């Protein structure tokens, strides 16, 4: 019995018995979402590159493949994952897709779901299904494959995933400019509206940070025009992605992730802010009540996630409108009718 068959047998047995399974890859995102009780379904050994065509900018890997291992394979060919997923600690490719988290490059290159071309999925019924394909023109089931990004394993176990990859830029540099907090959003909006080779734009008080990517002559000309301070390396973006900046590590307040229109002002909530994605993603360290934060996010036309500091049964994700919740429930019913895969990870009733 190979590893896929063993996983399929474990899921099928749990389905018959109605017992819950807790999906574990590298365990790097175990903190993310509500706590799950159940027997461990371990994917760490289900690993390896299945197919890689550098000339086609497509790679297919098993879900338990270490994210760092895939990045090394791509780097050897001068390529990368455009959505720049965070690791936090040893992470897997399947976990990165299931978590749906993107790094600082997201507004300039795309989100996780934009790079998912196809998925081989083990459902809660114990069935192995395939959606999408290895090339972008094969779009059968494409949208359904993309739905799995950010589903946190509640719809199925990602056995394999095909991802679009990007060439690494010839040059990347980081600039910064000292700026008062009240001017940050305006400056970001102005920069985002210009034709600049941006691949990162963040504000961590008191500095606005810019990452430029592209041909050396274009980067040099753009940097001279912006007149900002050069930093000796690009480490800021790695530390931002991996939440190693002082903003994330200092203090005991809860950490919230908020996403809404980049021009929207910060709501009247207590705490400290860090802006990413040109203002479209905002991190908040606060002691404010969850209901107040969810309400502020809804009023701004976005959503909030209680990222770190919540209890095992606390509400983590933005409450869903009735129609959207109905859609989530229908998807869960279709893929995992017995609710055995990561039950309650996102919402109590899913």
mmCIF file of C-alpha atoms in Angstrom:
data_model
loop_
_atom_site.group_PDB
_atom_site.id
_atom_site.type_symbol
_atom_site.label_atom_id
_atom_site.label_comp_id
_atom_site.label_asym_id
_atom_site.label_seq_id
_atom_site.Cartn_x
_atom_site.Cartn_y
_atom_site.Cartn_z
ATOM 1 C CA UNK A 1 0.000 0.000 0.000
ATOM 2 C CA UNK A 2 1.530 3.335 -1.050
ATOM 3 C CA UNK A 3 1.173 6.541 0.954
ATOM 4 C CA UNK A 4 -1.798 7.814 -1.043
ATOM 5 C CA UNK A 5 -3.655 4.536 -0.488
ATOM 6 C CA UNK A 6 -2.784 4.626 3.220
ATOM 7 C CA UNK A 7 -4.166 8.156 3.561
ATOM 8 C CA UNK A 8 -7.244 7.184 1.600
ATOM 9 C CA UNK A 9 -7.812 4.178 3.857
ATOM 10 C CA UNK A 10 -7.486 6.301 7.010
ATOM 11 C CA UNK A 11 -9.997 8.843 5.709
ATOM 12 C CA UNK A 12 -12.407 6.145 4.526
ATOM 13 C CA UNK A 13 -12.270 4.460 7.943
ATOM 14 C CA UNK A 14 -12.945 7.747 9.723
ATOM 15 C CA UNK A 15 -15.816 8.455 7.352
ATOM 16 C CA UNK A 16 -17.441 5.122 8.161
ATOM 17 C CA UNK A 17 -16.976 5.671 11.888
ATOM 18 C CA UNK A 18 -17.797 9.382 11.838
ATOM 19 C CA UNK A 19 -14.590 10.251 13.722
ATOM 20 C CA UNK A 20 -12.722 13.526 13.208
ATOM 21 C CA UNK A 21 -9.311 13.909 11.588
ATOM 22 C CA UNK A 22 -6.807 16.691 12.214
ATOM 23 C CA UNK A 23 -4.707 17.246 9.086
ATOM 24 C CA UNK A 24 -1.026 17.919 9.823
ATOM 25 C CA UNK A 25 1.676 18.730 7.276
ATOM 26 C CA UNK A 26 4.578 20.611 8.841
ATOM 27 C CA UNK A 27 2.507 22.047 11.686
ATOM 28 C CA UNK A 28 3.664 25.592 10.894
ATOM 29 C CA UNK A 29 0.105 26.997 10.727
ATOM 30 C CA UNK A 30 -1.326 25.030 13.665
ATOM 31 C CA UNK A 31 -1.986 28.333 15.457
ATOM 32 C CA UNK A 32 -4.046 29.648 12.534
ATOM 33 C CA UNK A 33 -7.781 29.174 12.936
ATOM 34 C CA UNK A 34 -9.805 27.485 15.660
ATOM 35 C CA UNK A 35 -8.499 24.417 17.473
ATOM 36 C CA UNK A 36 -9.315 20.996 15.995
ATOM 37 C CA UNK A 37 -9.718 17.793 17.993
ATOM 38 C CA UNK A 38 -9.252 14.454 16.270
ATOM 39 C CA UNK A 39 -6.923 11.734 15.103
ATOM 40 C CA UNK A 40 -3.861 13.065 13.272
ATOM 41 C CA UNK A 41 -3.781 12.592 9.506
ATOM 42 C CA UNK A 42 -0.052 13.064 8.846
ATOM 43 C CA UNK A 43 1.050 14.251 5.405
ATOM 44 C CA UNK A 44 4.728 14.897 6.078
ATOM 45 C CA UNK A 45 5.899 11.756 4.268
ATOM 46 C CA UNK A 46 3.695 12.356 1.236
ATOM 47 C CA UNK A 47 6.309 14.537 -0.426
ATOM 48 C CA UNK A 48 8.345 15.129 -3.554
ATOM 49 C CA UNK A 49 8.270 16.914 -6.904
ATOM 50 C CA UNK A 50 6.015 15.029 -9.320
ATOM 51 C CA UNK A 51 6.704 17.086 -12.448
ATOM 52 C CA UNK A 52 8.565 20.297 -13.200
ATOM 53 C CA UNK A 53 8.740 22.024 -16.547
ATOM 54 C CA UNK A 54 10.832 25.209 -16.098
ATOM 55 C CA UNK A 55 10.152 26.284 -19.684
ATOM 56 C CA UNK A 56 6.394 26.010 -19.027
ATOM 57 C CA UNK A 57 6.596 27.807 -15.674
ATOM 58 C CA UNK A 58 4.646 24.969 -13.998
ATOM 59 C CA UNK A 59 5.527 22.637 -11.124
ATOM 60 C CA UNK A 60 3.508 19.785 -9.603
ATOM 61 C CA UNK A 61 4.352 18.591 -6.095
ATOM 62 C CA UNK A 62 2.872 16.361 -3.416
ATOM 63 C CA UNK A 63 1.144 18.157 -0.572
ATOM 64 C CA UNK A 64 3.647 17.161 2.117
ATOM 65 C CA UNK A 65 6.642 18.534 0.221
ATOM 66 C CA UNK A 66 8.574 21.004 2.394
ATOM 67 C CA UNK A 67 8.037 24.529 1.121
ATOM 68 C CA UNK A 68 11.754 25.299 1.502
ATOM 69 C CA UNK A 69 12.623 22.260 -0.616
ATOM 70 C CA UNK A 70 10.376 23.410 -3.454
ATOM 71 C CA UNK A 71 11.801 26.936 -3.284
ATOM 72 C CA UNK A 72 15.320 25.508 -3.614
ATOM 73 C CA UNK A 73 14.319 23.477 -6.676
ATOM 74 C CA UNK A 74 12.802 26.570 -8.295
ATOM 75 C CA UNK A 75 15.746 28.812 -7.364
ATOM 76 C CA UNK A 76 18.132 26.440 -9.123
ATOM 77 C CA UNK A 77 16.226 27.269 -12.332
ATOM 78 C CA UNK A 78 16.018 30.993 -11.596
ATOM 79 C CA UNK A 79 12.341 30.779 -10.663
ATOM 80 C CA UNK A 80 10.161 31.391 -7.609
ATOM 81 C CA UNK A 81 6.676 31.217 -6.112
ATOM 82 C CA UNK A 82 5.107 34.533 -7.019
ATOM 83 C CA UNK A 83 2.762 34.629 -4.019
ATOM 84 C CA UNK A 84 5.735 34.563 -1.605
ATOM 85 C CA UNK A 85 4.083 32.351 1.059
ATOM 86 C CA UNK A 86 5.134 32.662 4.705
ATOM 87 C CA UNK A 87 6.791 29.677 6.381
ATOM 88 C CA UNK A 88 6.785 30.609 10.121
ATOM 89 C CA UNK A 89 8.562 27.281 10.725
ATOM 90 C CA UNK A 90 9.081 24.170 8.546
ATOM 91 C CA UNK A 91 6.053 24.370 6.251
ATOM 92 C CA UNK A 92 4.630 22.200 3.485
ATOM 93 C CA UNK A 93 3.369 23.184 0.053
ATOM 94 C CA UNK A 94 -0.083 21.728 0.733
ATOM 95 C CA UNK A 95 -0.267 23.664 3.984
ATOM 96 C CA UNK A 96 0.752 26.881 2.246
ATOM 97 C CA UNK A 97 -2.072 26.477 -0.281
ATOM 98 C CA UNK A 98 -4.596 25.389 2.360
ATOM 99 C CA UNK A 99 -3.731 28.392 4.556
ATOM 100 C CA UNK A 100 -4.060 30.764 1.603
ATOM 101 C CA UNK A 101 -1.560 33.261 3.004
ATOM 102 C CA UNK A 102 0.470 35.446 0.639
ATOM 103 C CA UNK A 103 3.536 37.566 1.302
ATOM 104 C CA UNK A 104 4.442 41.191 0.467
ATOM 105 C CA UNK A 105 4.526 40.525 -3.297
ATOM 106 C CA UNK A 106 0.816 39.678 -3.390
ATOM 107 C CA UNK A 107 -0.666 42.968 -4.784
ATOM 108 C CA UNK A 108 1.946 43.043 -7.539
ATOM 109 C CA UNK A 109 2.097 39.364 -8.569
ATOM 110 C CA UNK A 110 -1.100 37.752 -7.281
ATOM 111 C CA UNK A 111 -2.553 35.723 -4.422
ATOM 112 C CA UNK A 112 -2.129 32.000 -3.718
ATOM 113 C CA UNK A 113 -5.327 31.142 -5.593
ATOM 114 C CA UNK A 114 -4.053 32.928 -8.716
ATOM 115 C CA UNK A 115 -1.181 30.446 -8.996
ATOM 116 C CA UNK A 116 -3.131 27.227 -8.385
ATOM 117 C CA UNK A 117 -3.596 25.458 -11.713
ATOM 118 C CA UNK A 118 -4.768 22.064 -10.520
ATOM 119 C CA UNK A 119 -5.232 19.934 -7.426
ATOM 120 C CA UNK A 120 -5.474 16.224 -6.643
ATOM 121 C CA UNK A 121 -7.740 16.065 -3.607
ATOM 122 C CA UNK A 122 -8.676 13.419 -1.061
ATOM 123 C CA UNK A 123 -12.230 14.207 0.048
ATOM 124 C CA UNK A 124 -13.951 13.422 3.324
ATOM 125 C CA UNK A 125 -15.708 10.572 1.537
ATOM 126 C CA UNK A 126 -12.345 8.906 0.909
ATOM 127 C CA UNK A 127 -12.472 9.668 -2.823
ATOM 128 C CA UNK A 128 -9.496 10.977 -4.810
ATOM 129 C CA UNK A 129 -10.579 13.699 -7.238
ATOM 130 C CA UNK A 130 -8.643 15.889 -9.669
ATOM 131 C CA UNK A 131 -9.445 19.475 -10.587
ATOM 132 C CA UNK A 132 -7.719 21.704 -13.111
ATOM 133 C CA UNK A 133 -4.503 20.680 -14.816
ATOM 134 C CA UNK A 134 -0.815 21.368 -15.250
ATOM 135 C CA UNK A 135 -1.170 24.059 -17.886
ATOM 136 C CA UNK A 136 -3.194 27.241 -17.746
ATOM 137 C CA UNK A 137 -5.192 26.470 -20.889
ATOM 138 C CA UNK A 138 -6.579 23.338 -19.227
ATOM 139 C CA UNK A 139 -9.241 25.126 -17.210
ATOM 140 C CA UNK A 140 -11.610 22.272 -16.392
ATOM 141 C CA UNK A 141 -12.461 22.675 -12.712
ATOM 142 C CA UNK A 142 -10.042 25.602 -12.419
ATOM 143 C CA UNK A 143 -12.240 27.671 -10.140
ATOM 144 C CA UNK A 144 -12.861 24.743 -7.799
ATOM 145 C CA UNK A 145 -9.128 24.150 -7.485
ATOM 146 C CA UNK A 146 -8.726 27.806 -6.508
ATOM 147 C CA UNK A 147 -11.469 27.530 -3.872
ATOM 148 C CA UNK A 148 -9.211 25.183 -1.908
ATOM 149 C CA UNK A 149 -6.743 28.028 -1.306
ATOM 150 C CA UNK A 150 -7.523 29.243 2.190
ATOM 151 C CA UNK A 151 -9.929 26.416 3.041
ATOM 152 C CA UNK A 152 -7.614 25.125 5.822
ATOM 153 C CA UNK A 153 -8.209 21.481 4.963
ATOM 154 C CA UNK A 154 -11.942 21.658 5.650
ATOM 155 C CA UNK A 155 -12.863 20.554 2.121
ATOM 156 C CA UNK A 156 -10.222 17.915 1.532
ATOM 157 C CA UNK A 157 -6.608 16.827 1.787
ATOM 158 C CA UNK A 158 -4.321 18.275 -0.888
ATOM 159 C CA UNK A 159 -2.438 15.255 -2.220
ATOM 160 C CA UNK A 160 -0.862 17.085 -5.150
ATOM 161 C CA UNK A 161 -0.955 20.633 -6.435
ATOM 162 C CA UNK A 162 0.165 22.175 -9.726
ATOM 163 C CA UNK A 163 1.400 25.739 -9.404
ATOM 164 C CA UNK A 164 2.317 28.449 -11.853
ATOM 165 C CA UNK A 165 5.791 29.823 -11.057
ATOM 166 C CA UNK A 166 7.560 33.027 -12.051
ATOM 167 C CA UNK A 167 11.079 33.939 -13.177
ATOM 168 C CA UNK A 168 13.161 35.593 -10.486
ATOM 169 C CA UNK A 169 13.760 39.281 -11.267
ATOM 170 C CA UNK A 170 17.310 40.205 -12.332
ATOM 171 C CA UNK A 171 17.605 42.708 -9.494
ATOM 172 C CA UNK A 172 15.729 43.632 -6.321
ATOM 173 C CA UNK A 173 16.485 46.546 -4.016
ATOM 174 C CA UNK A 174 14.846 47.944 -0.897
ATOM 175 C CA UNK A 175 14.372 51.660 -0.249
ATOM 176 C CA UNK A 176 12.927 53.427 2.743
ATOM 177 C CA UNK A 177 11.718 56.893 3.561
ATOM 178 C CA UNK A 178 10.907 58.395 6.972
ATOM 179 C CA UNK A 179 7.245 59.370 7.069
ATOM 180 C CA UNK A 180 4.688 60.338 9.741
ATOM 181 C CA UNK A 181 1.911 57.745 10.209
ATOM 182 C CA UNK A 182 -0.812 60.140 9.068
ATOM 183 C CA UNK A 183 0.902 60.480 5.666
ATOM 184 C CA UNK A 184 1.505 56.770 5.064
ATOM 185 C CA UNK A 185 -1.738 55.831 3.288
ATOM 186 C CA UNK A 186 -1.611 58.861 1.018
ATOM 187 C CA UNK A 187 1.985 58.157 0.054
ATOM 188 C CA UNK A 188 1.172 54.512 -0.650
ATOM 189 C CA UNK A 189 -1.799 55.450 -2.837
ATOM 190 C CA UNK A 190 0.365 57.870 -4.817
ATOM 191 C CA UNK A 191 3.081 55.252 -5.377
ATOM 192 C CA UNK A 192 0.581 52.540 -6.314
ATOM 193 C CA UNK A 193 -0.910 54.874 -8.916
ATOM 194 C CA UNK A 194 2.418 55.323 -10.704
ATOM 195 C CA UNK A 195 4.034 53.037 -13.254
ATOM 196 C CA UNK A 196 6.775 51.753 -10.965
ATOM 197 C CA UNK A 197 8.491 48.337 -10.768
ATOM 198 C CA UNK A 198 7.159 47.760 -7.253
ATOM 199 C CA UNK A 199 7.130 44.313 -5.651
ATOM 200 C CA UNK A 200 6.645 45.419 -2.042
ATOM 201 C CA UNK A 201 5.172 48.462 -0.304
ATOM 202 C CA UNK A 202 4.806 48.576 3.480
ATOM 203 C CA UNK A 203 4.797 51.020 6.388
ATOM 204 C CA UNK A 204 6.334 50.138 9.741
ATOM 205 C CA UNK A 205 6.476 53.329 11.770
ATOM 206 C CA UNK A 206 8.386 55.551 11.187
ATOM 207 C CA UNK A 207 9.474 54.237 7.777
ATOM 208 C CA UNK A 208 7.821 53.600 4.436
ATOM 209 C CA UNK A 209 9.505 50.644 2.730
ATOM 210 C CA UNK A 210 9.593 50.004 -1.027
ATOM 211 C CA UNK A 211 10.931 46.999 -2.903
ATOM 212 C CA UNK A 212 11.767 47.459 -6.563
ATOM 213 C CA UNK A 213 12.212 44.465 -8.898
ATOM 214 C CA UNK A 214 13.300 44.320 -12.524
ATOM 215 C CA UNK A 215 16.097 45.215 -14.895
ATOM 216 C CA UNK A 216 19.075 47.005 -13.267
ATOM 217 C CA UNK A 217 18.841 50.098 -15.470
ATOM 218 C CA UNK A 218 15.118 50.502 -14.698
ATOM 219 C CA UNK A 219 15.676 49.983 -10.973
ATOM 220 C CA UNK A 220 18.511 52.505 -10.851
ATOM 221 C CA UNK A 221 16.514 55.149 -12.688
ATOM 222 C CA UNK A 222 13.427 54.601 -10.526
ATOM 223 C CA UNK A 223 15.397 54.649 -7.270
ATOM 224 C CA UNK A 224 17.107 57.908 -8.254
ATOM 225 C CA UNK A 225 13.721 59.457 -9.072
ATOM 226 C CA UNK A 226 12.232 58.401 -5.716
ATOM 227 C CA UNK A 227 15.148 59.820 -3.756
ATOM 228 C CA UNK A 228 14.761 57.391 -0.864
ATOM 229 C CA UNK A 229 17.428 55.729 1.264
ATOM 230 C CA UNK A 230 18.931 52.487 -0.037
ATOM 231 C CA UNK A 231 19.066 49.573 2.412
ATOM 232 C CA UNK A 232 22.042 47.187 2.132
ATOM 233 C CA UNK A 233 19.844 44.107 1.617
ATOM 234 C CA UNK A 234 16.235 42.934 1.224
ATOM 235 C CA UNK A 235 15.943 41.266 4.626
ATOM 236 C CA UNK A 236 13.101 43.536 5.721
ATOM 237 C CA UNK A 237 10.672 41.697 3.415
ATOM 238 C CA UNK A 238 11.659 38.283 4.722
ATOM 239 C CA UNK A 239 11.261 39.478 8.309
ATOM 240 C CA UNK A 240 7.904 41.038 7.434
ATOM 241 C CA UNK A 241 6.708 37.843 5.765
ATOM 242 C CA UNK A 242 7.877 35.641 8.632
ATOM 243 C CA UNK A 243 6.639 38.081 11.322
ATOM 244 C CA UNK A 244 10.081 38.583 12.853
ATOM 245 C CA UNK A 245 9.912 42.386 12.984
ATOM 246 C CA UNK A 246 9.703 44.044 16.413
ATOM 247 C CA UNK A 247 6.078 44.948 15.652
ATOM 248 C CA UNK A 248 5.200 41.245 15.750
ATOM 249 C CA UNK A 249 7.522 40.080 18.511
ATOM 250 C CA UNK A 250 7.234 42.879 21.103
ATOM 251 C CA UNK A 251 4.159 43.173 23.311
ATOM 252 C CA UNK A 252 1.401 40.897 24.542
ATOM 253 C CA UNK A 253 -1.557 42.268 22.565
ATOM 254 C CA UNK A 254 -3.479 40.078 20.159
ATOM 255 C CA UNK A 255 -2.426 40.203 16.513
ATOM 256 C CA UNK A 256 -5.150 40.874 13.943
ATOM 257 C CA UNK A 257 -4.960 40.757 10.160
ATOM 258 C CA UNK A 258 -7.315 43.136 8.366
ATOM 259 C CA UNK A 259 -7.903 43.365 4.630
ATOM 260 C CA UNK A 260 -9.928 46.093 2.966
ATOM 261 C CA UNK A 261 -9.659 48.823 0.288
ATOM 262 C CA UNK A 262 -6.186 50.378 0.538
ATOM 263 C CA UNK A 263 -7.465 53.961 0.590
ATOM 264 C CA UNK A 264 -9.762 53.347 3.586
ATOM 265 C CA UNK A 265 -8.537 55.079 6.771
ATOM 266 C CA UNK A 266 -7.658 53.093 9.867
ATOM 267 C CA UNK A 267 -10.739 52.689 12.068
ATOM 268 C CA UNK A 268 -10.892 54.153 15.552
ATOM 269 C CA UNK A 269 -9.408 51.127 17.324
ATOM 270 C CA UNK A 270 -6.734 51.177 20.022
ATOM 271 C CA UNK A 271 -3.344 49.675 19.281
ATOM 272 C CA UNK A 272 -0.380 49.683 16.892
ATOM 273 C CA UNK A 273 -0.610 49.370 13.112
ATOM 274 C CA UNK A 274 1.647 47.993 10.378
ATOM 275 C CA UNK A 275 0.586 48.431 6.747
ATOM 276 C CA UNK A 276 1.406 46.000 3.941
ATOM 277 C CA UNK A 277 0.253 45.394 0.349
ATOM 278 C CA UNK A 278 0.191 49.135 -0.288
ATOM 279 C CA UNK A 279 -2.357 49.506 2.518
ATOM 280 C CA UNK A 280 -4.680 46.656 1.497
ATOM 281 C CA UNK A 281 -3.434 44.392 4.294
ATOM 282 C CA UNK A 282 -3.054 45.826 7.786
ATOM 283 C CA UNK A 283 -1.749 44.260 10.936
ATOM 284 C CA UNK A 284 -3.070 45.473 14.280
ATOM 285 C CA UNK A 285 -1.743 44.761 17.757
ATOM 286 C CA UNK A 286 -4.649 45.526 20.079
ATOM 287 C CA UNK A 287 -6.661 44.647 23.162
ATOM 288 C CA UNK A 288 -9.936 45.658 21.480
ATOM 289 C CA UNK A 289 -12.898 43.301 21.654
ATOM 290 C CA UNK A 290 -13.349 40.932 18.679
ATOM 291 C CA UNK A 291 -16.869 42.176 17.918
ATOM 292 C CA UNK A 292 -15.604 45.743 17.585
ATOM 293 C CA UNK A 293 -12.877 44.678 15.157
ATOM 294 C CA UNK A 294 -15.178 42.507 13.044
ATOM 295 C CA UNK A 295 -17.684 45.361 12.881
ATOM 296 C CA UNK A 296 -15.017 47.893 11.873
ATOM 297 C CA UNK A 297 -13.783 45.568 9.119
ATOM 298 C CA UNK A 298 -17.298 45.068 7.756
ATOM 299 C CA UNK A 299 -17.951 48.807 7.740
ATOM 300 C CA UNK A 300 -14.709 49.352 5.799
ATOM 301 C CA UNK A 301 -15.789 46.830 3.166
ATOM 302 C CA UNK A 302 -13.300 44.151 4.185
ATOM 303 C CA UNK A 303 -12.693 41.385 6.673
ATOM 304 C CA UNK A 304 -10.692 40.691 9.816
ATOM 305 C CA UNK A 305 -8.878 37.628 11.138
ATOM 306 C CA UNK A 306 -7.806 37.099 14.742
ATOM 307 C CA UNK A 307 -4.365 35.881 13.746
ATOM 308 C CA UNK A 308 -2.583 35.250 17.041
ATOM 309 C CA UNK A 309 -3.576 35.449 20.688
ATOM 310 C CA UNK A 310 -7.041 33.882 20.515
ATOM 311 C CA UNK A 311 -8.347 30.951 22.537
ATOM 312 C CA UNK A 312 -9.097 27.525 21.021
ATOM 313 C CA UNK A 313 -12.845 28.202 20.643
ATOM 314 C CA UNK A 314 -12.762 31.959 19.943
ATOM 315 C CA UNK A 315 -14.161 33.286 16.653
ATOM 316 C CA UNK A 316 -11.145 33.741 14.379
ATOM 317 C CA UNK A 317 -12.548 34.679 10.973
ATOM 318 C CA UNK A 318 -14.945 37.418 9.909
ATOM 319 C CA UNK A 319 -18.578 36.285 10.449
ATOM 320 C CA UNK A 320 -20.121 35.297 7.128
ATOM 321 C CA UNK A 321 -23.310 36.827 5.683
ATOM 322 C CA UNK A 322 -26.128 34.235 5.540
ATOM 323 C CA UNK A 323 -25.881 33.609 1.797
ATOM 324 C CA UNK A 324 -22.115 33.159 1.887
ATOM 325 C CA UNK A 325 -22.364 30.849 4.885
ATOM 326 C CA UNK A 326 -24.925 28.806 2.965
ATOM 327 C CA UNK A 327 -22.433 28.451 0.103
ATOM 328 C CA UNK A 328 -19.641 27.367 2.487
ATOM 329 C CA UNK A 329 -21.968 24.824 4.040
ATOM 330 C CA UNK A 330 -22.951 23.432 0.625
ATOM 331 C CA UNK A 331 -19.279 22.991 -0.307
ATOM 332 C CA UNK A 332 -18.570 21.242 2.986
ATOM 333 C CA UNK A 333 -21.564 18.985 2.447
ATOM 334 C CA UNK A 334 -20.370 18.067 -1.042
ATOM 335 C CA UNK A 335 -16.770 17.271 -0.113
ATOM 336 C CA UNK A 336 -17.003 16.223 3.524
ATOM 337 C CA UNK A 337 -20.609 15.355 4.456
ATOM 338 C CA UNK A 338 -19.637 13.672 7.745
ATOM 339 C CA UNK A 339 -17.593 16.751 8.809
ATOM 340 C CA UNK A 340 -14.535 14.650 9.644
ATOM 341 C CA UNK A 341 -11.809 16.853 8.070
ATOM 342 C CA UNK A 342 -10.598 19.654 10.349
ATOM 343 C CA UNK A 343 -14.126 20.220 11.703
ATOM 344 C CA UNK A 344 -14.668 23.698 13.109
ATOM 345 C CA UNK A 345 -11.254 24.946 11.987
ATOM 346 C CA UNK A 346 -12.748 27.991 10.308
ATOM 347 C CA UNK A 347 -16.245 28.240 11.749
ATOM 348 C CA UNK A 348 -17.933 26.300 14.521
ATOM 349 C CA UNK A 349 -20.669 24.856 12.304
ATOM 350 C CA UNK A 350 -18.460 23.898 9.333
#
